[in-house]
mmCIF file of C-alpha atoms in Angstrom:
data_model
loop_
_atom_site.group_PDB
_atom_site.id
_atom_site.type_symbol
_atom_site.label_atom_id
_atom_site.label_comp_id
_atom_site.label_asym_id
_atom_site.label_seq_id
_atom_site.Cartn_x
_atom_site.Cartn_y
_atom_site.Cartn_z
ATOM 1 C CA MET A 24 0.299 30.601 -3.304
ATOM 2 C CA ARG A 25 -1.490 33.960 -3.217
ATOM 3 C CA TYR A 26 -5.198 34.034 -2.474
ATOM 4 C CA TRP A 27 -7.854 36.725 -2.720
ATOM 5 C CA THR A 28 -11.539 36.384 -1.879
ATOM 6 C CA THR A 29 -14.496 38.758 -1.620
ATOM 7 C CA THR A 30 -16.419 36.523 0.747
ATOM 8 C CA ASP A 31 -14.895 38.052 3.864
ATOM 9 C CA ARG A 32 -15.935 41.563 2.766
ATOM 10 C CA PRO A 33 -19.281 43.292 3.415
ATOM 11 C CA ALA A 34 -21.593 42.700 0.457
ATOM 12 C CA GLY A 35 -21.611 46.388 -0.447
ATOM 13 C CA GLU A 36 -17.810 46.418 -0.790
ATOM 14 C CA GLN A 37 -17.340 43.140 -2.642
ATOM 15 C CA PHE A 38 -17.553 44.396 -6.214
ATOM 16 C CA SER A 39 -15.191 47.346 -5.696
ATOM 17 C CA TYR A 40 -12.716 45.004 -3.998
ATOM 18 C CA TRP A 41 -13.101 42.549 -6.875
ATOM 19 C CA ARG A 42 -12.064 45.265 -9.339
ATOM 20 C CA GLU A 43 -8.868 45.763 -7.327
ATOM 21 C CA VAL A 44 -8.231 42.028 -7.097
ATOM 22 C CA ILE A 45 -8.350 41.259 -10.811
ATOM 23 C CA CYS A 46 -6.049 44.173 -11.607
ATOM 24 C CA GLU A 47 -3.510 43.035 -9.012
ATOM 25 C CA ALA A 48 -3.709 39.377 -9.985
ATOM 26 C CA PHE A 49 -3.780 39.843 -13.763
ATOM 27 C CA THR A 50 -3.418 43.174 -15.628
ATOM 28 C CA PRO A 51 -5.274 46.509 -15.662
ATOM 29 C CA LEU A 52 -8.933 45.607 -16.278
ATOM 30 C CA ALA A 53 -12.327 47.233 -15.965
ATOM 31 C CA THR A 54 -15.298 45.205 -14.734
ATOM 32 C CA GLU A 55 -18.987 45.812 -15.188
ATOM 33 C CA ARG A 56 -22.160 44.013 -14.131
ATOM 34 C CA ARG A 57 -25.091 45.050 -16.251
ATOM 35 C CA SER A 58 -28.684 44.225 -15.385
ATOM 36 C CA ALA A 59 -28.545 41.250 -17.737
ATOM 37 C CA HIS A 60 -25.611 39.892 -15.747
ATOM 38 C CA ARG A 61 -27.531 39.712 -12.478
ATOM 39 C CA PRO A 62 -29.837 36.823 -11.555
ATOM 40 C CA SER A 63 -33.547 37.551 -11.531
ATOM 41 C CA GLY A 64 -35.203 38.353 -8.229
ATOM 42 C CA PRO A 65 -34.136 40.776 -5.498
ATOM 43 C CA ARG A 66 -30.959 42.645 -6.407
ATOM 44 C CA GLN A 67 -27.894 41.265 -4.673
ATOM 45 C CA PRO A 68 -25.320 43.976 -3.928
ATOM 46 C CA GLY A 69 -22.375 41.603 -3.535
ATOM 47 C CA ILE A 70 -20.361 39.303 -5.771
ATOM 48 C CA GLU A 71 -18.724 36.221 -4.330
ATOM 49 C CA SER A 72 -15.437 35.594 -6.126
ATOM 50 C CA TRP A 73 -11.964 34.273 -5.453
ATOM 51 C CA VAL A 74 -8.557 33.989 -7.118
ATOM 52 C CA ARG A 75 -5.602 31.732 -6.328
ATOM 53 C CA SER A 76 -2.292 32.532 -7.980
ATOM 54 C CA ASN A 77 1.187 31.010 -8.194
ATOM 55 C CA ALA A 78 4.151 31.432 -10.551
ATOM 56 C CA LEU A 79 6.477 29.255 -12.595
ATOM 57 C CA THR A 80 9.361 31.447 -13.789
ATOM 58 C CA GLY A 81 8.114 33.907 -16.407
ATOM 59 C CA THR A 82 4.596 32.479 -16.522
ATOM 60 C CA ASN A 83 2.039 33.174 -13.804
ATOM 61 C CA CYS A 84 -0.764 30.703 -13.115
ATOM 62 C CA ALA A 85 -4.151 31.431 -11.573
ATOM 63 C CA GLU A 86 -7.531 29.888 -10.867
ATOM 64 C CA VAL A 87 -10.597 32.142 -10.820
ATOM 65 C CA VAL A 88 -14.232 31.710 -9.779
ATOM 66 C CA SER A 89 -16.681 34.588 -10.094
ATOM 67 C CA ALA A 90 -20.151 35.626 -11.260
ATOM 68 C CA THR A 91 -21.380 36.759 -14.673
ATOM 69 C CA GLN A 92 -19.750 40.036 -15.724
ATOM 70 C CA LEU A 93 -18.055 41.951 -18.514
ATOM 71 C CA ILE A 94 -14.299 42.426 -18.160
ATOM 72 C CA THR A 95 -12.557 44.835 -20.512
ATOM 73 C CA HIS A 96 -8.982 45.774 -21.206
ATOM 74 C CA GLY A 97 -9.699 49.043 -22.970
ATOM 75 C CA GLU A 98 -7.701 52.009 -24.175
ATOM 76 C CA ALA A 99 -7.159 53.366 -20.672
ATOM 77 C CA GLU A 100 -6.127 49.950 -19.344
ATOM 78 C CA VAL A 101 -3.672 49.408 -22.217
ATOM 79 C CA ARG A 102 -1.995 52.726 -21.332
ATOM 80 C CA ARG A 103 -1.655 51.621 -17.701
ATOM 81 C CA THR A 104 -0.196 48.226 -18.571
ATOM 82 C CA ASP A 105 3.501 48.201 -17.616
ATOM 83 C CA SER A 106 4.438 44.781 -19.035
ATOM 84 C CA ASP A 107 3.364 42.869 -22.122
ATOM 85 C CA HIS A 108 1.699 39.484 -21.680
ATOM 86 C CA VAL A 109 -0.576 36.981 -23.347
ATOM 87 C CA PHE A 110 -3.363 35.488 -21.245
ATOM 88 C CA VAL A 111 -4.454 31.915 -21.863
ATOM 89 C CA ASN A 112 -7.886 31.305 -20.335
ATOM 90 C CA LEU A 113 -9.014 27.689 -19.990
ATOM 91 C CA GLN A 114 -12.750 27.529 -19.317
ATOM 92 C CA LEU A 115 -13.826 24.977 -16.705
ATOM 93 C CA ARG A 116 -17.405 26.102 -15.967
ATOM 94 C CA GLY A 117 -19.692 28.633 -17.591
ATOM 95 C CA HIS A 118 -18.660 30.179 -20.900
ATOM 96 C CA CYS A 119 -16.913 33.263 -22.245
ATOM 97 C CA VAL A 120 -17.511 35.454 -25.275
ATOM 98 C CA GLY A 121 -14.186 37.105 -26.020
ATOM 99 C CA GLY A 122 -13.149 39.667 -28.573
ATOM 100 C CA GLN A 123 -9.917 41.280 -29.714
ATOM 101 C CA GLY A 124 -9.358 43.221 -32.913
ATOM 102 C CA ASP A 125 -11.860 42.052 -35.514
ATOM 103 C CA ARG A 126 -12.218 38.545 -34.019
ATOM 104 C CA THR A 127 -14.816 37.197 -31.604
ATOM 105 C CA CYS A 128 -14.795 33.754 -30.009
ATOM 106 C CA LEU A 129 -17.073 31.642 -27.855
ATOM 107 C CA VAL A 130 -15.216 29.514 -25.315
ATOM 108 C CA GLN A 131 -17.126 26.644 -23.733
ATOM 109 C CA PRO A 132 -15.916 24.373 -20.893
ATOM 110 C CA GLY A 133 -12.819 22.470 -22.018
ATOM 111 C CA GLY A 134 -11.751 25.165 -24.477
ATOM 112 C CA PHE A 135 -9.320 28.044 -24.225
ATOM 113 C CA ALA A 136 -8.474 31.285 -25.992
ATOM 114 C CA MET A 137 -5.619 33.789 -25.844
ATOM 115 C CA PHE A 138 -5.649 37.569 -25.424
ATOM 116 C CA ASP A 139 -2.802 40.073 -25.862
ATOM 117 C CA THR A 140 -2.406 42.894 -23.323
ATOM 118 C CA THR A 141 -0.766 45.215 -25.867
ATOM 119 C CA SER A 142 -4.170 45.955 -27.424
ATOM 120 C CA GLU A 143 -7.791 46.193 -26.331
ATOM 121 C CA TYR A 144 -9.933 43.136 -25.643
ATOM 122 C CA ARG A 145 -13.202 42.250 -23.922
ATOM 123 C CA LEU A 146 -14.302 39.134 -22.038
ATOM 124 C CA GLU A 147 -17.941 38.526 -21.162
ATOM 125 C CA PHE A 148 -17.926 35.665 -18.675
ATOM 126 C CA VAL A 149 -21.274 33.987 -18.103
ATOM 127 C CA GLY A 150 -21.895 31.709 -15.134
ATOM 128 C CA GLU A 151 -23.411 28.259 -15.511
ATOM 129 C CA PRO A 152 -27.159 28.151 -14.738
ATOM 130 C CA ALA A 153 -26.892 25.889 -11.677
ATOM 131 C CA THR A 154 -24.469 28.047 -9.673
ATOM 132 C CA GLN A 155 -24.411 31.343 -11.604
ATOM 133 C CA GLU A 156 -20.601 31.048 -11.479
ATOM 134 C CA TRP A 157 -17.882 30.732 -14.068
ATOM 135 C CA HIS A 158 -14.554 29.031 -13.398
ATOM 136 C CA VAL A 159 -11.299 29.350 -15.337
ATOM 137 C CA VAL A 160 -7.622 28.520 -15.069
ATOM 138 C CA SER A 161 -5.657 31.418 -16.532
ATOM 139 C CA PHE A 162 -1.948 31.514 -17.414
ATOM 140 C CA ARG A 163 -0.152 34.831 -18.028
ATOM 141 C CA VAL A 164 2.742 34.248 -20.446
ATOM 142 C CA PRO A 165 5.393 36.894 -21.253
ATOM 143 C CA ARG A 166 4.423 38.103 -24.732
ATOM 144 C CA ILE A 167 7.950 38.044 -26.184
ATOM 145 C CA GLN A 168 8.355 34.465 -25.009
ATOM 146 C CA LEU A 169 5.416 33.350 -27.171
ATOM 147 C CA ILE A 170 5.457 35.794 -30.091
ATOM 148 C CA ARG A 171 8.964 34.821 -31.180
ATOM 149 C CA LEU A 172 7.734 31.274 -31.819
ATOM 150 C CA LEU A 173 4.725 32.145 -33.999
ATOM 151 C CA ALA A 174 4.578 32.212 -37.776
ATOM 152 C CA ASP A 175 1.912 34.967 -37.645
ATOM 153 C CA PRO A 176 1.992 37.046 -34.438
ATOM 154 C CA HIS A 177 -1.204 38.914 -35.390
ATOM 155 C CA ALA A 178 -3.718 36.102 -35.859
ATOM 156 C CA PHE A 179 -3.659 34.041 -32.666
ATOM 157 C CA THR A 180 -5.843 36.032 -30.257
ATOM 158 C CA ALA A 181 -9.605 35.600 -29.683
ATOM 159 C CA VAL A 182 -9.534 32.201 -31.363
ATOM 160 C CA THR A 183 -11.248 29.250 -29.684
ATOM 161 C CA HIS A 184 -9.190 26.100 -29.160
ATOM 162 C CA ASP A 185 -11.358 23.109 -28.327
ATOM 163 C CA ALA A 186 -9.448 20.544 -26.274
ATOM 164 C CA SER A 187 -12.088 17.871 -26.966
ATOM 165 C CA THR A 188 -10.908 17.659 -30.576
ATOM 166 C CA GLY A 189 -7.477 16.356 -29.521
ATOM 167 C CA GLY A 190 -4.207 17.539 -31.017
ATOM 168 C CA ALA A 191 -2.154 20.420 -29.626
ATOM 169 C CA ALA A 192 -5.207 22.044 -27.976
ATOM 170 C CA SER A 193 -5.776 18.942 -25.860
ATOM 171 C CA LEU A 194 -2.113 18.917 -24.822
ATOM 172 C CA VAL A 195 -2.240 22.596 -23.834
ATOM 173 C CA ALA A 196 -5.379 22.117 -21.716
ATOM 174 C CA SER A 197 -4.116 19.001 -19.947
ATOM 175 C CA THR A 198 -0.708 20.601 -19.373
ATOM 176 C CA MET A 199 -2.308 23.694 -17.863
ATOM 177 C CA MET A 200 -4.254 21.567 -15.401
ATOM 178 C CA SER A 201 -1.235 19.405 -14.539
ATOM 179 C CA ILE A 202 0.972 22.445 -13.952
ATOM 180 C CA TRP A 203 -1.687 24.183 -11.874
ATOM 181 C CA LYS A 204 -2.205 21.147 -9.641
ATOM 182 C CA THR A 205 1.529 20.740 -8.963
ATOM 183 C CA VAL A 206 3.011 24.249 -9.274
ATOM 184 C CA ASP A 207 3.477 24.713 -5.527
ATOM 185 C CA THR A 208 5.478 21.458 -5.267
ATOM 186 C CA LEU A 209 7.957 22.077 -8.113
ATOM 187 C CA ASP A 210 11.588 22.996 -7.540
ATOM 188 C CA ARG A 211 13.364 25.622 -9.632
ATOM 189 C CA SER A 212 14.543 23.233 -12.338
ATOM 190 C CA ALA A 213 11.068 21.747 -12.689
ATOM 191 C CA THR A 214 9.372 25.161 -12.907
ATOM 192 C CA GLU A 215 11.798 26.275 -15.614
ATOM 193 C CA ALA A 216 11.185 23.061 -17.565
ATOM 194 C CA ALA A 217 7.410 23.369 -17.166
ATOM 195 C CA ASP A 218 7.488 26.999 -18.298
ATOM 196 C CA THR A 219 9.498 26.213 -21.420
ATOM 197 C CA ALA A 220 7.425 23.148 -22.313
ATOM 198 C CA PHE A 221 4.125 24.965 -21.854
ATOM 199 C CA THR A 222 5.164 27.906 -24.045
ATOM 200 C CA ALA A 223 6.270 25.532 -26.807
ATOM 201 C CA LEU A 224 2.957 23.624 -26.653
ATOM 202 C CA LEU A 225 1.010 26.884 -26.695
ATOM 203 C CA ALA A 226 2.944 28.098 -29.728
ATOM 204 C CA ALA A 227 2.226 24.812 -31.503
ATOM 205 C CA ALA A 228 -1.504 25.263 -30.859
ATOM 206 C CA ALA A 229 -1.346 28.883 -32.018
ATOM 207 C CA GLY A 230 0.369 28.090 -35.308
ATOM 208 C CA GLY A 231 4.063 27.985 -34.528
ATOM 209 C CA GLY A 232 6.192 27.712 -37.650
ATOM 210 C CA ASP A 233 9.875 27.301 -38.364
ATOM 211 C CA GLN A 234 10.582 29.708 -35.494
ATOM 212 C CA LEU A 235 9.122 27.203 -33.023
ATOM 213 C CA ARG A 236 11.070 24.302 -34.462
ATOM 214 C CA ASP A 237 14.339 26.248 -34.396
ATOM 215 C CA ALA A 238 13.771 27.614 -30.874
ATOM 216 C CA CYS A 239 12.940 24.174 -29.493
ATOM 217 C CA ARG A 240 16.042 22.742 -31.120
ATOM 218 C CA ASP A 241 18.185 25.546 -29.688
ATOM 219 C CA GLU A 242 16.775 25.062 -26.184
ATOM 220 C CA LEU A 243 17.275 21.296 -26.313
ATOM 221 C CA ASP A 244 20.824 21.770 -27.595
ATOM 222 C CA ALA A 245 21.589 24.241 -24.801
ATOM 223 C CA ALA A 246 20.272 21.821 -22.181
ATOM 224 C CA LEU A 247 22.313 18.946 -23.637
ATOM 225 C CA ARG A 248 25.452 21.098 -23.816
ATOM 226 C CA ALA A 249 24.989 22.097 -20.165
ATOM 227 C CA SER A 250 24.712 18.418 -19.185
ATOM 228 C CA ILE A 251 27.875 17.585 -21.096
ATOM 229 C CA ASN A 252 29.760 20.460 -19.463
ATOM 230 C CA ARG A 253 28.671 19.341 -16.005
ATOM 231 C CA TYR A 254 29.876 15.812 -16.803
ATOM 232 C CA VAL A 255 33.227 17.175 -17.995
ATOM 233 C CA VAL A 256 33.712 19.238 -14.839
ATOM 234 C CA ALA A 257 32.911 16.241 -12.637
ATOM 235 C CA ASN A 258 35.366 13.997 -14.494
ATOM 236 C CA LEU A 259 38.273 16.251 -15.394
ATOM 237 C CA ARG A 260 40.771 14.218 -13.360
ATOM 238 C CA HIS A 261 39.300 10.761 -13.609
ATOM 239 C CA SER A 262 38.028 9.912 -17.084
ATOM 240 C CA ASP A 263 38.844 9.854 -20.756
ATOM 241 C CA LEU A 264 37.203 13.038 -22.011
ATOM 242 C CA SER A 265 37.946 12.584 -25.671
ATOM 243 C CA ALA A 266 35.199 13.777 -27.976
ATOM 244 C CA ALA A 267 34.508 10.225 -29.155
ATOM 245 C CA ARG A 268 34.077 8.871 -25.619
ATOM 246 C CA VAL A 269 31.869 11.762 -24.469
ATOM 247 C CA ALA A 270 29.702 11.441 -27.569
ATOM 248 C CA ARG A 271 29.189 7.728 -26.803
ATOM 249 C CA ARG A 272 28.472 8.549 -23.164
ATOM 250 C CA PHE A 273 25.577 10.807 -24.215
ATOM 251 C CA GLY A 274 24.345 8.644 -27.079
ATOM 252 C CA ILE A 275 25.023 11.204 -29.812
ATOM 253 C CA SER A 276 27.195 11.242 -32.892
ATOM 254 C CA LEU A 277 30.614 12.867 -32.905
ATOM 255 C CA ARG A 278 29.292 15.340 -35.466
ATOM 256 C CA LYS A 279 26.380 16.256 -33.169
ATOM 257 C CA LEU A 280 28.762 16.809 -30.240
ATOM 258 C CA HIS A 281 30.887 19.248 -32.222
ATOM 259 C CA ARG A 282 27.787 21.026 -33.607
ATOM 260 C CA LEU A 283 26.553 21.670 -30.053
ATOM 261 C CA TYR A 284 29.543 23.963 -29.472
ATOM 262 C CA GLU A 285 29.307 25.914 -32.711
ATOM 263 C CA GLY A 286 28.634 29.567 -31.980
ATOM 264 C CA THR A 287 29.639 29.334 -28.314
ATOM 265 C CA GLY A 288 33.110 30.796 -28.812
ATOM 266 C CA GLN A 289 34.894 27.527 -28.026
ATOM 267 C CA SER A 290 34.870 24.083 -29.567
ATOM 268 C CA PHE A 291 34.271 21.044 -27.373
ATOM 269 C CA THR A 292 38.009 20.329 -27.221
ATOM 270 C CA GLN A 293 38.782 23.938 -26.315
ATOM 271 C CA THR A 294 36.100 23.881 -23.617
ATOM 272 C CA VAL A 295 37.623 20.795 -22.008
ATOM 273 C CA MET A 296 41.101 22.299 -22.173
ATOM 274 C CA THR A 297 39.918 25.579 -20.636
ATOM 275 C CA LEU A 298 38.290 23.720 -17.765
ATOM 276 C CA ARG A 299 41.443 21.661 -17.204
ATOM 277 C CA VAL A 300 43.777 24.642 -17.059
ATOM 278 C CA GLU A 301 41.405 26.580 -14.788
ATOM 279 C CA GLY A 302 41.231 23.601 -12.428
ATOM 280 C CA CYS A 303 45.009 23.434 -12.367
ATOM 281 C CA ALA A 304 45.257 27.172 -11.681
ATOM 282 C CA ARG A 305 42.843 26.906 -8.765
ATOM 283 C CA GLU A 306 44.919 24.106 -7.273
ATOM 284 C CA LEU A 307 48.100 26.145 -7.672
ATOM 285 C CA ALA A 308 46.420 29.098 -5.989
ATOM 286 C CA SER A 309 45.349 26.868 -3.085
ATOM 287 C CA GLY A 310 49.014 26.198 -2.217
ATOM 288 C CA THR A 311 49.277 22.560 -3.305
ATOM 289 C CA ARG A 312 52.608 20.836 -2.688
ATOM 290 C CA LEU A 313 52.363 18.685 -5.816
ATOM 291 C CA SER A 314 55.108 19.203 -8.384
ATOM 292 C CA LEU A 315 54.206 20.798 -11.699
ATOM 293 C CA THR A 316 54.782 17.471 -13.445
ATOM 294 C CA GLU A 317 52.340 15.799 -11.061
ATOM 295 C CA LEU A 318 49.809 18.569 -11.629
ATOM 296 C CA ALA A 319 50.131 18.195 -15.392
ATOM 297 C CA SER A 320 49.327 14.493 -15.109
ATOM 298 C CA ARG A 321 46.574 15.094 -12.530
ATOM 299 C CA TRP A 322 44.729 17.541 -14.796
ATOM 300 C CA GLY A 323 45.004 15.537 -17.988
ATOM 301 C CA PHE A 324 47.882 17.227 -19.806
ATOM 302 C CA CYS A 325 50.269 15.156 -21.889
ATOM 303 C CA ASP A 326 53.301 16.411 -19.988
ATOM 304 C CA LEU A 327 54.693 19.530 -18.322
ATOM 305 C CA SER A 328 55.564 21.078 -21.660
ATOM 306 C CA HIS A 329 51.914 20.765 -22.717
ATOM 307 C CA LEU A 330 50.732 22.330 -19.447
ATOM 308 C CA ASN A 331 53.218 25.187 -19.826
ATOM 309 C CA LYS A 332 51.994 25.978 -23.336
ATOM 310 C CA VAL A 333 48.286 25.933 -22.485
ATOM 311 C CA PHE A 334 48.829 27.788 -19.209
ATOM 312 C CA ARG A 335 50.768 30.596 -20.871
ATOM 313 C CA THR A 336 48.015 31.013 -23.462
ATOM 314 C CA ARG A 337 45.329 31.230 -20.757
ATOM 315 C CA TYR A 338 47.136 33.239 -18.046
ATOM 316 C CA ASP A 339 50.044 34.875 -19.898
ATOM 317 C CA CYS A 340 52.564 33.281 -17.564
ATOM 318 C CA LEU A 341 54.020 29.865 -16.740
ATOM 319 C CA PRO A 342 52.555 27.665 -13.962
ATOM 320 C CA SER A 343 55.757 28.144 -11.957
ATOM 321 C CA GLN A 344 55.381 31.926 -12.130
ATOM 322 C CA TYR A 345 51.701 31.672 -11.273
ATOM 323 C CA ARG A 346 52.494 29.538 -8.228
ATOM 324 C CA ASN A 347 54.998 32.103 -6.959
ATOM 325 C CA GLN A 348 52.416 34.895 -7.136
ATOM 326 C CA ALA A 349 49.469 32.694 -6.095
ATOM 327 C CA PRO A 350 48.330 34.831 -3.117
ATOM 328 C CA ALA A 351 47.824 37.786 -5.453
ATOM 329 C CA THR A 352 46.073 35.775 -8.148
ATOM 330 C CA ALA A 353 43.940 33.432 -6.082
ATOM 331 C CA GLY A 354 40.838 35.506 -6.778
ATOM 332 C CA SER A 355 41.270 35.364 -10.548
ATOM 333 C CA ALA A 356 41.943 31.638 -10.414
ATOM 334 C CA GLY A 357 38.549 31.121 -8.888
ATOM 335 C CA ALA A 358 36.855 32.915 -11.782
ATOM 336 C CA ALA A 359 36.357 29.781 -13.836
ATOM 337 C CA THR A 360 34.554 29.661 -17.129
ATOM 338 C CA THR A 361 30.786 29.553 -16.631
ATOM 339 C CA VAL A 362 29.548 26.051 -17.410
ATOM 340 C CA ARG A 363 26.261 26.028 -19.342
#
């Protein structure tokens, strides 16, 4: 968790430090406090603000508290931006008047809006009357990760999404808060899952079309295929790995199992056979004393003739020849097919 605060700075240096903070934590931005942004009474030279930040995988998460101000991502800031992102700002206290392109939005507590760093935008954050502070949770999503899921990639910014109305907006807001509260406790698998799920929910709220449906299906299929491959690897020598049995094991149809491997370069049956022959090759390279007939049975081949045929196709030599030159080929035997 990264943390920045102005409160440990002299009052006269706080605002200049704040400008540096928001650029480091978010994207190139310009900040301005006009007379209307300052509370009435004696002028206060400082600005008490803080930012906490943590990351999932591609998405960065942050929590921000500051005072009323205008934040702009103008022409100069766009030129200095070295990566393309979409910011999702969930308002917790105060309100924000945001604008991008020809759209303007008012975001009240419980709502959120999105802004694209590839073009200019402006955010006028106004603190609540009681504390003169505004409070947001802001997620920075890689632009390409979101844009590819949208039916119209030009109409989603500076649009208010009110979580109190339910639907996808409510799911996005609650997911943002859940992720933010737990992000520093998640392991790698959980952060990847949270990142993917959040982007899909955000796209749904922003008008995701067929692209979203297809991408979600592809990602789910890839995850299921990876689970099946891990199961196959763990059971190469101990279980019936016929397509029918594996399909039943994962609660899917035989047709679905075969469809999962379309476009991967190998069918399910070919994948299993490749993993079997690579396992056999690794054992040969390790100097096993088992006979070739025993190895054929151990790795699920019908007989030695079957092993010889598959082995020659994969390694351009017979298992007996491979065993004789094992010290020279041990490295290649370890280069098994990547299981995904």
